[in-house]
Every structure is written in structure tokens, then in C-alpha cells.
Short mmCIF file of C-alpha atoms in Angstrom, two decimals:
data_model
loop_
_atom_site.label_atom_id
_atom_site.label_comp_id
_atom_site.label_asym_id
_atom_site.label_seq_id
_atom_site.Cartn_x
_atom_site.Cartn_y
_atom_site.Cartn_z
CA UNK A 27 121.47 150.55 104.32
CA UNK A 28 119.00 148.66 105.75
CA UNK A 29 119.80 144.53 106.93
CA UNK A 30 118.71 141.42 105.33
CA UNK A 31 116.21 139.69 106.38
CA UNK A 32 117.52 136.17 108.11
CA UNK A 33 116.72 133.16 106.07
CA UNK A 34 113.80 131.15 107.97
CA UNK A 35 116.48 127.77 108.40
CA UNK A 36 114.87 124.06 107.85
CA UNK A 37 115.88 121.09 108.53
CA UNK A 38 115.02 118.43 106.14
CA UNK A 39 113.64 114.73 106.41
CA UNK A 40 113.58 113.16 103.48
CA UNK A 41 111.69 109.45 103.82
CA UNK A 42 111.89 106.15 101.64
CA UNK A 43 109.68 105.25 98.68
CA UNK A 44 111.81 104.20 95.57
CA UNK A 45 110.72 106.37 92.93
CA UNK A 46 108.81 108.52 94.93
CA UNK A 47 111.10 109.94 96.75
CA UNK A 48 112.32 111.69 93.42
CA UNK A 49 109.41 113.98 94.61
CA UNK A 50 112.30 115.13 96.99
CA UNK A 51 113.75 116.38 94.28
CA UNK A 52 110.91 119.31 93.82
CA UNK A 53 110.48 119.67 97.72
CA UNK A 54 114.13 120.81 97.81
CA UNK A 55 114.13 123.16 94.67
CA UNK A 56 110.58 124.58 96.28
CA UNK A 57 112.35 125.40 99.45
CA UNK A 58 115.64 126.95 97.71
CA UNK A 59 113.31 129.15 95.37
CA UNK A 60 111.30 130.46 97.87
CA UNK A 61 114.41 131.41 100.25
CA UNK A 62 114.53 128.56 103.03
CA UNK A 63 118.13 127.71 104.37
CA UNK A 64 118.16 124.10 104.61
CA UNK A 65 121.11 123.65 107.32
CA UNK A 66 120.58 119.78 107.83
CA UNK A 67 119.26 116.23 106.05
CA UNK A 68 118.63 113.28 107.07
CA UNK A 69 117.28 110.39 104.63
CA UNK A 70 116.37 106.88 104.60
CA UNK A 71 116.84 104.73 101.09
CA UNK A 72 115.85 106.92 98.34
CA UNK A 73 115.64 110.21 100.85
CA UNK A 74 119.10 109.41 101.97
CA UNK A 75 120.37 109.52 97.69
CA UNK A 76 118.49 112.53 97.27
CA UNK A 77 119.78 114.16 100.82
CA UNK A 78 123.20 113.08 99.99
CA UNK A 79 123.36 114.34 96.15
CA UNK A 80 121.96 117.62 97.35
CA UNK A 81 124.46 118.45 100.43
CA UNK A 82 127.07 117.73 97.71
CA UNK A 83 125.57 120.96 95.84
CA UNK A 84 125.13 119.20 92.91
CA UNK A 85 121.14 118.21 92.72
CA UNK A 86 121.26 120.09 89.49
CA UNK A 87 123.79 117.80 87.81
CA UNK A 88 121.27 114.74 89.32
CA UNK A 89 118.43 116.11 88.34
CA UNK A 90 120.18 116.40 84.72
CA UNK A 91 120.82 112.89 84.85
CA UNK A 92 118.10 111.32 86.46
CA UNK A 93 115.37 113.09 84.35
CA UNK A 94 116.89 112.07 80.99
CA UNK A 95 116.55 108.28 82.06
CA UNK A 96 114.63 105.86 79.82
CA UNK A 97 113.44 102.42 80.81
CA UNK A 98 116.23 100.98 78.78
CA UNK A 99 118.65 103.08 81.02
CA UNK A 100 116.88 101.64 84.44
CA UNK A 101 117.57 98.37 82.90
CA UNK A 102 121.33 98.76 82.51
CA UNK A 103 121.71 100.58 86.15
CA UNK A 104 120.96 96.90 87.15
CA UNK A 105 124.05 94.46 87.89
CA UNK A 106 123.08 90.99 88.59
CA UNK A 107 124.18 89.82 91.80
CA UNK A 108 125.21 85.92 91.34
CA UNK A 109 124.07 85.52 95.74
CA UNK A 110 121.48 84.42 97.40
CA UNK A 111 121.12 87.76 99.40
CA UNK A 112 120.00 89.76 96.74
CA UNK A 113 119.25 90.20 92.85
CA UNK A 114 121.24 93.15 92.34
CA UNK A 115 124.83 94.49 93.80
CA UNK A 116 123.60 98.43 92.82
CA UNK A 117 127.36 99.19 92.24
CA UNK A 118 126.56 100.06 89.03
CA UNK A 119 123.87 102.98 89.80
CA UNK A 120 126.44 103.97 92.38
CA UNK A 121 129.29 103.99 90.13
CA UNK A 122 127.46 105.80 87.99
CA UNK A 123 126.27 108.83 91.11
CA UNK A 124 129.85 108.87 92.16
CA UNK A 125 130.92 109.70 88.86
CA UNK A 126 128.72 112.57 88.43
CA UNK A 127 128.87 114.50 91.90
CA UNK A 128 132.83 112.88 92.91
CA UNK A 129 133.52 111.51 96.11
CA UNK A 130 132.67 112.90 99.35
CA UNK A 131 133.39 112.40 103.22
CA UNK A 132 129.59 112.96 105.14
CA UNK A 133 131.91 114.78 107.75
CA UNK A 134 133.45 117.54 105.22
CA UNK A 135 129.68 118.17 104.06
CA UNK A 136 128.41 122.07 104.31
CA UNK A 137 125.22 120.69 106.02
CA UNK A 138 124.86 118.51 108.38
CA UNK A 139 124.06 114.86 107.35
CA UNK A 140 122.43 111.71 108.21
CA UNK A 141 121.32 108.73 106.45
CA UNK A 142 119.86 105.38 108.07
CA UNK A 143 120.12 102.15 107.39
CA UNK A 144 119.13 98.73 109.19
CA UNK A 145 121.07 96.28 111.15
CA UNK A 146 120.31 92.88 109.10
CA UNK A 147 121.47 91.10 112.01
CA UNK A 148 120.30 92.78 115.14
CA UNK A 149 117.69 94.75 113.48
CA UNK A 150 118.51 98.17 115.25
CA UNK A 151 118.18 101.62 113.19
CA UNK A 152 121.46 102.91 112.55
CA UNK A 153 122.68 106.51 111.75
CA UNK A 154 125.66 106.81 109.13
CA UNK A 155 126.99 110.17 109.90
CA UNK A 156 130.47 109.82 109.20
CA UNK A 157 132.38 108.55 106.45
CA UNK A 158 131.90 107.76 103.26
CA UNK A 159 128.32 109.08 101.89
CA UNK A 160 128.89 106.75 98.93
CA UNK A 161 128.44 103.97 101.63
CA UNK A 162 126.18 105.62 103.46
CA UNK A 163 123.71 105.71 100.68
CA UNK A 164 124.55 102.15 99.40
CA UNK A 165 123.21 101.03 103.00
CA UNK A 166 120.47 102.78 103.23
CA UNK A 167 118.90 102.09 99.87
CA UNK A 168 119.52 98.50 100.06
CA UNK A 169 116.08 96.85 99.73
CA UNK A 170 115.81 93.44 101.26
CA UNK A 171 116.15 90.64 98.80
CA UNK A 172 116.25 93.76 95.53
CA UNK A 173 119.35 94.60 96.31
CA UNK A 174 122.58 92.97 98.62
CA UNK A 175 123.55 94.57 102.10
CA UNK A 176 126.68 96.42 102.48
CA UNK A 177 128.75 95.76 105.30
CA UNK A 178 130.19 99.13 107.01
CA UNK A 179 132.32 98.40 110.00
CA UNK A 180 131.60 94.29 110.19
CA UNK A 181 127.53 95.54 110.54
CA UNK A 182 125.26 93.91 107.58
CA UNK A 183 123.17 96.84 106.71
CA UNK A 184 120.38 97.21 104.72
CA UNK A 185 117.23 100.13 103.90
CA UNK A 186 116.63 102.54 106.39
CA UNK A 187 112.93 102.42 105.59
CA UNK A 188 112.62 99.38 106.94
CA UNK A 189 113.03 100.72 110.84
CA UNK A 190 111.99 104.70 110.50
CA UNK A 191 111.13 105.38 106.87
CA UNK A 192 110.99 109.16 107.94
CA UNK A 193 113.66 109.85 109.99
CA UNK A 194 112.74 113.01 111.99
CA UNK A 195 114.62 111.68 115.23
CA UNK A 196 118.51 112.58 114.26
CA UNK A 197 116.74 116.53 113.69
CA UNK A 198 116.41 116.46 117.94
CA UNK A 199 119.44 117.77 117.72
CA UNK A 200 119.12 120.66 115.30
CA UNK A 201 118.47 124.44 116.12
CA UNK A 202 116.70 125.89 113.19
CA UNK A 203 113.02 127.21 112.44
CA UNK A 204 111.44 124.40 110.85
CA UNK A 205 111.38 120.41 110.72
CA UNK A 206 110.12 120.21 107.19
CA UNK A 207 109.60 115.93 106.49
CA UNK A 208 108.50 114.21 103.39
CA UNK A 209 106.68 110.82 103.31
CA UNK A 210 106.63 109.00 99.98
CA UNK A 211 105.12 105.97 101.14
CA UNK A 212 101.41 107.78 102.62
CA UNK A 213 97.92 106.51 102.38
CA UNK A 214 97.19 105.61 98.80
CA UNK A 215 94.44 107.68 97.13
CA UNK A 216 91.38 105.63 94.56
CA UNK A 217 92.41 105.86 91.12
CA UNK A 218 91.85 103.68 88.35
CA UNK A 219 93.80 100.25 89.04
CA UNK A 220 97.26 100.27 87.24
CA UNK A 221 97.33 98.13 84.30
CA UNK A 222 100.72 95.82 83.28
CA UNK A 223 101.64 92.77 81.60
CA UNK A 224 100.89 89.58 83.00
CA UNK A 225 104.90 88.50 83.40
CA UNK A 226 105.01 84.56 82.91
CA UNK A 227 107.39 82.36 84.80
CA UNK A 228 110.65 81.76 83.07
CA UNK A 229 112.64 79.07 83.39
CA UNK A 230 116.08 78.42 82.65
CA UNK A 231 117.50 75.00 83.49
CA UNK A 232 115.13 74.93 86.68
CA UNK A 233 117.16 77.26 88.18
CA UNK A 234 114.51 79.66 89.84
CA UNK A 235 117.14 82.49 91.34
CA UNK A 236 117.71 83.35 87.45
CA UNK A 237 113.92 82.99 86.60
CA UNK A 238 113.00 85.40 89.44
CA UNK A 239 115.91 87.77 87.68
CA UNK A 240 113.92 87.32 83.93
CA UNK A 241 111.01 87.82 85.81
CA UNK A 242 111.78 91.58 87.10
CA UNK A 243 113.59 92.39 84.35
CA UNK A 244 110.37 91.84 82.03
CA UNK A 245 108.19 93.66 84.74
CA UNK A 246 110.35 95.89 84.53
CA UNK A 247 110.12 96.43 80.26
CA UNK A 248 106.30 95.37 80.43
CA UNK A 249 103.84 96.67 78.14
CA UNK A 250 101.43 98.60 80.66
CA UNK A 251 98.24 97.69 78.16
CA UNK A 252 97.71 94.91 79.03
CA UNK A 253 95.61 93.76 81.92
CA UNK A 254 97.57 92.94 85.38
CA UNK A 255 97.38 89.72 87.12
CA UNK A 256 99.91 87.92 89.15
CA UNK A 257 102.31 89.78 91.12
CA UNK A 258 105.55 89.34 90.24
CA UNK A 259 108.65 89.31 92.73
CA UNK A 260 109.47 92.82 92.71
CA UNK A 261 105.57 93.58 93.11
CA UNK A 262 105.46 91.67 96.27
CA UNK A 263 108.22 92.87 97.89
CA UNK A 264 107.37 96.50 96.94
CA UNK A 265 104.08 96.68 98.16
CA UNK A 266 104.88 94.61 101.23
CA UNK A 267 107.67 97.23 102.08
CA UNK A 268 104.94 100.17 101.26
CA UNK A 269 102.61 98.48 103.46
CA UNK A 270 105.22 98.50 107.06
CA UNK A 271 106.69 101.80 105.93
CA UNK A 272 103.58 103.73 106.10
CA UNK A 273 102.85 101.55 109.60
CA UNK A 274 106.00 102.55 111.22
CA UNK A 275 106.06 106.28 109.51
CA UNK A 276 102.87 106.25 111.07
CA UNK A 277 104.16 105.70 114.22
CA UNK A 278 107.39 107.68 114.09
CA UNK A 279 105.09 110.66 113.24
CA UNK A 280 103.13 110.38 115.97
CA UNK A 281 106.18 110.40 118.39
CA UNK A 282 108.25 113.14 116.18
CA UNK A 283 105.61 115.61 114.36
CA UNK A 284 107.35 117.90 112.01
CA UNK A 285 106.46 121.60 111.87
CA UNK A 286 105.26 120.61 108.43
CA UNK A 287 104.86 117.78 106.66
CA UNK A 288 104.51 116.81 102.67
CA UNK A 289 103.03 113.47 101.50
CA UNK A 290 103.47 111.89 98.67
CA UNK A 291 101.01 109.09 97.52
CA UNK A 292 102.49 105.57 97.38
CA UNK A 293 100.41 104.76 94.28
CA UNK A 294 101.57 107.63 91.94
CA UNK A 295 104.21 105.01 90.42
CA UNK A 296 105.86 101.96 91.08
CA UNK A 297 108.90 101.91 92.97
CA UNK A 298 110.90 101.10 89.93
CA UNK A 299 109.76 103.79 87.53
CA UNK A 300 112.94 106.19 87.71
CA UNK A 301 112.32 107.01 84.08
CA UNK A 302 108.81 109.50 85.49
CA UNK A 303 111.57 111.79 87.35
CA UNK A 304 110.16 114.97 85.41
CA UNK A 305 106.37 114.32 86.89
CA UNK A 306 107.26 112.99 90.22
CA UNK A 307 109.73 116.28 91.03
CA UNK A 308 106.94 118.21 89.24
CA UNK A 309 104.44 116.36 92.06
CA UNK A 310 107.28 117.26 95.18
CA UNK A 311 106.78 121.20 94.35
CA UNK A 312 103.29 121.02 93.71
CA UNK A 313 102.34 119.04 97.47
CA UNK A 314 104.81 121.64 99.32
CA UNK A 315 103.47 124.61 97.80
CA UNK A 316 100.11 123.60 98.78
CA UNK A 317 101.12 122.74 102.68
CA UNK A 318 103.43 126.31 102.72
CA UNK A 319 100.00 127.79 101.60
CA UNK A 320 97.97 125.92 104.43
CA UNK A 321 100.91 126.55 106.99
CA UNK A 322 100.41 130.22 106.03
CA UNK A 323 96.56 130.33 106.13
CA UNK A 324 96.97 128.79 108.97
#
């Protein structure tokens, strides 16, 4: 009876991007389907939720979930933070993961796990592999100003993406075949310029912490006929966020260059726009399919 063949083993880098990186999503299922052993993740912000949910073994149940949201559903992931470090606590969307996959400890994992998040205060990268991968996650996907830091061990911490939004460096210490890393923030491509409702300021009793709140949330719910003009607050921060992630990616590539490497086009969707899960993990299996197929011609 003749042996099987050993499993080609990967270790996986799974970068920020907010939306995006629900392309991770079809990277992953790619990867299973076509008989790579995926032995160790590491993530920052959306990368480290996706990275997380799958050592768990239950990207299935997420994928369940996440595809069935509506923009309604976005909406009432959100809980309004009443602080001046950020608009939203993202307990709720938490709450809501825990509940679906339970609660885990990073160190009883089957694969080996990293997420990264930011210092706030010293501004150092910081790898969470220990503990709670609730918290873990909560860090790392903490977007300046979106959503509040979390504090893990009297450190401030917030996205990961901020200091290396693909984190190849904690794979130095793998021993498998293949670094395979996935940037959702790359180069944009021309397309025709996204269109959206021109969101006009709100005010409520002057206070401008709750307009900026209104403000989002109607971005958020806009009508995408009509023809954009100002950026709002989330727009700004967004885009500003896209623009040093793909500078620092750029550099952390250069320093760290994965066996292969997927990219995912920042302007496929707004950061926000959870509710396209279907055609964004559609786009994740599509993009490594076609760099498999160049790896091989190659």
C-alpha cells in the first residue's frame, strides 16, 4: 500500500484592509481545497479576525454569518462609544464572534497564532500570542479614532495595520514549505470613480462628537446614486489608513518577501461594506488561483 503524499505546509499572513480582508476568507478555503496544510497565522486588524476565526475551525460557521449580513445588520454591529477616543466600543461585533465560534485561549489553538496590534503610547508593533484571542483580535482591529483601544496588560493598543499591515516577520520562526501573505490594502487599479451620497453635516445641540456619529452612520446607509462629494469622517480616516498601510506593507515586503504573495485591490469596496462578503471571498479564491497558476508556470 503505497504512502501519502505529505501535505506541501503554509504558513499564512493575513494583512489589514477592513472589508477586504474578507478576501481572506476565499484565500483560506482555496488553500484547504487544493490540499495545503496551513500550520500557522498571523494577522493584523481584519487578517487577525479572519486568522483567529479560522484556527478556531470554525470559518464555516463565519462565513455563514458574515455572508448573510445586510447593511441594516452592519449598522446594529455598531455600539456608540460615549469617549473621546473613539466612535465605537466594537463589543458588540465581538460579542456577537464569541458567541458563534465560543471562547478560546491563542495558546490551546491547533495552529500556531499571532495577531498584532499597536502600542498607542509608545508606538511599537506588538505580537499577542498568548491569551485570550477574543482580546487579541479586539486590539488588533481597533482603528484609530473608529473604534476605542483595548488595554491588555496596562498597554493601550490599537490596529496592527498601522505598524506592519502584513505581518510576515512572526513566520521567521516557522518551518514549513511556503510563506503564503495577503495584502488587502495594494495599489488601487482605474475604475470608474465610486459614486455615494453627499452626507450633510448634522447637528445636534452643537455637539459635533454626536454629529460626526450621524454622519457615519448615514455614510454608512447612503444611497450610492447619487454623485460623491465631501468626504465624510470615516472616508478620511479610511483612505488615510489605506494610504500608510500600503507605504509600510511596501516596505515590510521588501524586507520579508513571501514565497507567494496575493493582492487584493484597496478600491474593490469601502472598508465598511461587510454586507459584499459573498464577492470579496469570491475575489480571495479567484487572485490565489491565479498566483498558484503563475507560481506553477513559473
Amino acid at each position: 500500500m503505497s504512502e501519502k503524499p505529505e501535505k506541501t505546509t503554509v504558513s499564512l499572513v493575513l494583512g489589514s484592509g477592513g472589508a477586504r480582508g474578507l478576501a481572506h476568507i476565499g484565500v483560506i478555503n482555496w488553500l484547504v481545497d487544493h490540499g495545503y496544510e496551513i500550520r500557522s497565522v498571523s494577522g493584523s486588524s481584519m487578517g487577525a479576525l479572519v486568522g483567529g476565526v479560522y484556527a478556531t475551525g470554525q470559518l464555516d460557521v463565519f462565513t455563514r454569518w458574515v455572508t448573510a449580513l445586510t447593511r441594516v445588520d452592519v449598522l446594529r454591529l455598531l455600539d456608540l462609544s460615549f469617549s473621546s477616543t473613539g466612535l465605537f466600543k466594537g463589543d458588540r461585533v465581538m460579542g456577537v464572534i464569541r458567541d458563534l465560534i465560543g471562547d478560546h485561549q491563542i495558546e490551546d489553538l491547533p495552529i500556531t497564532y499571532t495577531a498584532v496590534a499597536t502600542d498607542l503610547r509608545t508606538g511599537r508593533e506588538v505580537w499577542l500570542d498568548r491569551g485570550s484571542l477574543f482580546d487579541a483580535i479586539r486590539a488588533s482591529t481597533a482603528i484609530p479614532t473608529i473604534f476605542t483601544p483595548h488595554e491588555i496588560n496596562g498597554r493601550e493598543l490599537v490596529d496592527g495595520g498601522l505598524v506592519n499591515p502584513v505581518p510576515i516577520s512572526p513566520t521567521a520562526r516557522d518551518h514549513t514549505d511556503l510563506v503564503v501573505a495577503v495584502n488587502p490594502a495594494s495599489r488601487s487599479r482605474r475604475r470608474t470613480p465610486r459614486r455615494r451620497t453627499r452626507v450633510p453635516e448634522v447637528t445636534q445641540g452643537g455637539r459635533t462628537y454626536r454629529s460626526r456619529i450621524a454622519r457615519f452612520v448615514r455614510e454608512l446607509m447612503g444611497d450610492d446614486g447619487a454623485v460623491e462629494q465631501d468626504l465624510g469622517l470615516f472616508d478620511v480616516v479610511s483612505r488615510s489608513m489605506d494610504t500608510v498601510q500600503h507605504l509600510v506593507a511596501r516596505l515590510q515586503l521588501a524586507a520579508y518577501s513571501p514565497d507567494v504573495l496575493v493582492e487584493i485591490s484597496r478600491d474593490v469596496c469601502l472598508v465598511y461594506e461587510f454586507y459584499r462578503a459573498k464577492e470579496l471571498i469570491e475575489l480571495g479564491w479567484r487572485e490565489t488561483e491565479e498566483e498558484f497558476r503563475a507560481l506553477d508556470s513559473g
